[in-house]
Amino acid sequence: MKKRMAAIGVACAVLVVLAVVTFSEPGRSSPGEVRLTRQPDGSMVLADRGSKAPVLDVYEDFDCPVCKDMHARVDPTIERLARAGKVKVVFHSVTIFRDEPMRSNSIRAAAAARCMPEANWLAFRNELYAIQPAPHGVASGFTVAELAAAARKAGAPAAEQCVTAQSYAETHLAESAKIRIEGTPTLVLNGRMLGQEAFDPAALERAVTGGDGVTV
């Protein structure tokens, strides 16, 4: 009887170990474990790394007024879907403009964004759109003083020196030059460029999930 009970105990222990291995498979995140991570090229990935959600690439220039409009319209939906594990979002900061003062504005802002810790990047991105220079094509802006103030407001005062020194300006330009797009904003879902649905929360959600979407 004791031998039988011992055998049952061993069997149960084996099952427990198997269960732990099954649910702790290396390289997988727990459902709902969404993280924001910086990639070697400077892009930022917001995703549940354990899911197989579709990939939404967002190409944006922080001095682009249409990007600011899109951000205001659909960013809450994009972040909500990402946090629910329904989409993997890859944010690409680019400099699309050739003329001044837009080009320098864009470079300063994107270089500053690279200084941000991952925990503060989304908040800093919001601050950048809030202080975008206007009118577009005329106004100089995103001064290092303004960007340093935005870093503090986003909760990253330790990044001020990096922001002020524009430490990542050349790196940003080098990576931006590798991206081949015709304009910003550009949204690409699993390799397919989106059209007007990129500006409509419900239509964007339908594109991502295949469902009816919701009003937000």
Coordinates of C-alpha atoms in Angstrom, one line a residue:
M1 CA 0.0 0.0 0.0
K2 CA 2.8 2.4 0.9
K3 CA 4.6 1.6 -2.3
R4 CA 1.4 2.3 -4.3
M5 CA 1.0 5.7 -2.5
A6 CA 4.6 6.5 -3.2
A7 CA 4.2 5.7 -6.9
I8 CA 1.1 7.9 -7.0
G9 CA 3.0 10.7 -5.3
V10 CA 5.8 10.5 -7.8
A11 CA 3.4 10.5 -10.7
C12 CA 1.7 13.6 -9.4
A13 CA 5.0 15.3 -9.0
V14 CA 5.9 14.5 -12.6
L15 CA 2.6 16.0 -13.8
V16 CA 3.3 19.2 -11.8
V17 CA 6.7 19.5 -13.4
L18 CA 5.2 18.9 -16.8
A19 CA 2.6 21.6 -16.2
V20 CA 5.3 24.1 -15.1
V21 CA 7.3 23.4 -18.2
T22 CA 4.3 23.7 -20.5
F23 CA 3.2 27.1 -19.1
S24 CA 6.7 28.5 -18.7
E25 CA 8.0 27.7 -22.2
P26 CA 11.2 29.8 -22.8
G27 CA 10.7 32.8 -25.0
R28 CA 7.0 33.2 -24.4
S29 CA 5.3 35.9 -22.4
S30 CA 2.3 35.3 -20.3
P31 CA -1.0 36.5 -22.0
G32 CA -1.5 40.2 -21.5
E33 CA 2.2 40.8 -20.6
V34 CA 2.6 43.7 -22.9
R35 CA 5.9 45.5 -23.0
L36 CA 7.4 48.5 -24.8
T37 CA 10.9 47.7 -26.0
R38 CA 13.5 49.6 -28.1
Q39 CA 15.0 47.8 -31.0
P40 CA 18.6 48.2 -32.3
D41 CA 17.4 50.4 -35.1
G42 CA 15.7 52.7 -32.6
S43 CA 12.1 51.6 -33.4
M44 CA 9.8 51.0 -30.4
V45 CA 7.8 47.8 -30.2
L46 CA 4.6 47.7 -28.1
A47 CA 3.4 44.1 -27.9
D48 CA 2.5 41.0 -26.0
R49 CA 5.6 39.1 -27.1
G50 CA 3.9 35.8 -26.4
S51 CA 1.1 36.4 -29.0
K52 CA 1.0 35.9 -32.7
A53 CA -0.9 39.1 -33.3
P54 CA -0.7 41.0 -36.7
V55 CA 2.1 43.6 -37.0
L56 CA 1.2 47.3 -37.4
D57 CA 4.2 49.4 -38.5
V58 CA 3.7 53.1 -37.8
Y59 CA 6.0 55.5 -39.6
E60 CA 5.8 59.0 -38.3
D61 CA 7.7 62.3 -38.5
F62 CA 7.2 64.4 -35.3
D63 CA 7.1 67.6 -37.3
C64 CA 4.3 66.3 -39.6
P65 CA 0.9 67.9 -38.9
V66 CA -0.9 65.0 -40.5
C67 CA 0.9 62.6 -38.2
K68 CA -0.3 64.8 -35.3
D69 CA -3.9 64.5 -36.6
M70 CA -3.6 60.7 -36.9
H71 CA -2.1 60.5 -33.5
A72 CA -5.1 62.4 -32.0
R73 CA -7.6 60.3 -33.9
V74 CA -6.4 56.7 -33.5
D75 CA -3.5 56.4 -31.0
P76 CA -5.9 55.5 -28.1
T77 CA -7.3 52.7 -30.3
I78 CA -3.8 51.5 -31.4
E79 CA -2.5 51.4 -27.8
R80 CA -5.7 49.7 -26.5
L81 CA -5.4 46.9 -29.1
A82 CA -1.7 46.5 -28.4
R83 CA -2.3 46.3 -24.6
A84 CA -5.0 43.7 -25.3
G85 CA -2.6 41.6 -27.3
K86 CA -4.5 42.0 -30.5
V87 CA -1.7 43.8 -32.5
K88 CA 2.0 44.2 -32.3
V89 CA 2.8 47.9 -32.9
V90 CA 6.2 49.0 -34.2
F91 CA 6.8 52.8 -34.0
H92 CA 9.3 54.2 -36.5
S93 CA 10.4 57.8 -36.1
V94 CA 11.6 59.2 -39.4
T95 CA 12.7 62.5 -40.9
I96 CA 10.8 62.8 -44.1
F97 CA 11.2 66.6 -44.8
R98 CA 14.0 68.0 -46.9
D99 CA 13.3 71.7 -46.4
E100 CA 14.0 73.9 -43.4
P101 CA 12.9 74.5 -40.8
M102 CA 10.9 71.3 -40.8
R103 CA 13.9 69.1 -41.4
S104 CA 15.9 70.4 -38.3
N105 CA 12.7 70.4 -36.2
S106 CA 12.2 66.7 -37.0
I107 CA 15.8 65.7 -36.4
R108 CA 15.9 67.4 -33.0
A109 CA 12.6 65.8 -31.9
A110 CA 13.5 62.3 -33.1
A111 CA 17.0 62.4 -31.6
A112 CA 15.5 63.5 -28.3
A113 CA 13.0 60.6 -28.4
R114 CA 15.9 58.2 -28.7
C115 CA 17.2 59.5 -25.3
M116 CA 14.0 58.5 -23.5
P117 CA 13.9 55.4 -21.3
E118 CA 11.4 52.9 -22.6
A119 CA 9.2 53.6 -19.6
N120 CA 8.8 57.3 -20.6
W121 CA 8.9 57.0 -24.4
L122 CA 5.1 57.0 -25.0
A123 CA 4.6 59.9 -22.7
F124 CA 7.4 61.9 -24.4
R125 CA 5.8 61.1 -27.8
N126 CA 2.6 62.6 -26.6
E127 CA 4.5 65.7 -25.4
L128 CA 6.2 66.1 -28.8
Y129 CA 2.9 66.2 -30.7
A130 CA 1.5 68.6 -28.1
I131 CA 4.4 71.1 -28.7
Q132 CA 4.7 70.5 -32.5
P133 CA 5.8 73.8 -34.2
A134 CA 3.1 75.7 -36.0
P135 CA 2.4 77.0 -38.6
H136 CA 4.0 74.1 -40.4
G137 CA 6.6 75.0 -42.9
V138 CA 7.3 78.4 -41.2
A139 CA 7.8 77.9 -37.5
S140 CA 11.1 76.7 -36.0
G141 CA 10.5 74.7 -32.9
F142 CA 11.5 71.6 -30.9
T143 CA 14.3 73.6 -29.4
V144 CA 16.6 71.7 -27.0
A145 CA 15.1 73.8 -24.1
E146 CA 11.6 72.8 -25.1
L147 CA 12.6 69.1 -25.6
A148 CA 14.3 69.1 -22.2
A149 CA 11.2 70.5 -20.6
A150 CA 9.2 67.8 -22.4
A151 CA 11.5 65.1 -21.0
R152 CA 10.9 66.4 -17.5
K153 CA 7.1 66.5 -18.1
A154 CA 7.3 62.9 -19.4
G155 CA 9.0 61.9 -16.1
A156 CA 12.6 61.5 -17.5
P157 CA 14.7 64.4 -16.1
A158 CA 17.8 62.1 -16.3
A159 CA 17.6 62.2 -20.1
E160 CA 17.9 66.0 -20.3
Q161 CA 21.7 66.0 -20.9
C162 CA 21.3 63.5 -23.8
V163 CA 18.4 65.6 -25.2
T164 CA 20.3 68.8 -25.0
A165 CA 23.5 67.4 -26.5
Q166 CA 21.4 65.8 -29.4
S167 CA 23.5 62.7 -28.8
Y168 CA 21.5 60.5 -31.3
A169 CA 21.0 63.0 -34.1
E170 CA 23.4 61.3 -36.5
T171 CA 22.2 57.8 -35.5
H172 CA 18.6 58.9 -36.2
L173 CA 19.5 60.2 -39.7
A174 CA 21.4 57.1 -40.6
E175 CA 18.5 54.8 -39.6
S176 CA 15.9 57.1 -41.1
A177 CA 17.8 57.0 -44.5
K178 CA 17.2 53.2 -44.6
I179 CA 13.4 53.6 -44.5
R180 CA 11.8 53.8 -47.9
I181 CA 8.4 55.5 -47.7
E182 CA 6.8 58.2 -49.7
G183 CA 5.4 60.2 -46.9
T184 CA 4.2 60.3 -43.3
P185 CA 2.1 59.1 -41.7
T186 CA 2.4 55.6 -43.2
L187 CA 0.7 52.6 -41.5
V188 CA 1.5 49.1 -42.8
L189 CA -0.5 46.2 -41.5
N190 CA 1.2 42.8 -42.1
G191 CA 2.9 44.3 -45.1
R192 CA -0.2 46.0 -46.5
M193 CA -0.2 49.8 -46.6
L194 CA -3.4 51.2 -45.1
G195 CA -5.4 54.0 -46.6
Q196 CA -8.1 56.2 -44.9
E197 CA -8.8 53.5 -42.3
A198 CA -5.6 54.7 -40.7
F199 CA -7.5 57.8 -39.5
D200 CA -10.7 56.1 -38.5
P201 CA -10.6 54.3 -35.1
A202 CA -13.4 51.8 -35.9
A203 CA -12.1 51.1 -39.4
L204 CA -8.6 50.6 -38.2
E205 CA -9.8 48.2 -35.5
R206 CA -11.7 46.2 -38.2
A207 CA -8.6 46.0 -40.3
V208 CA -6.6 44.7 -37.3
T209 CA -9.1 42.3 -35.8
G210 CA -11.3 41.4 -38.7
G211 CA -14.3 42.3 -36.5
D212 CA -16.9 45.1 -36.5
G213 CA -14.8 47.4 -34.4
V214 CA -16.1 49.8 -31.7
T215 CA -16.8 53.4 -31.4
V216 CA -14.1 55.1 -29.3

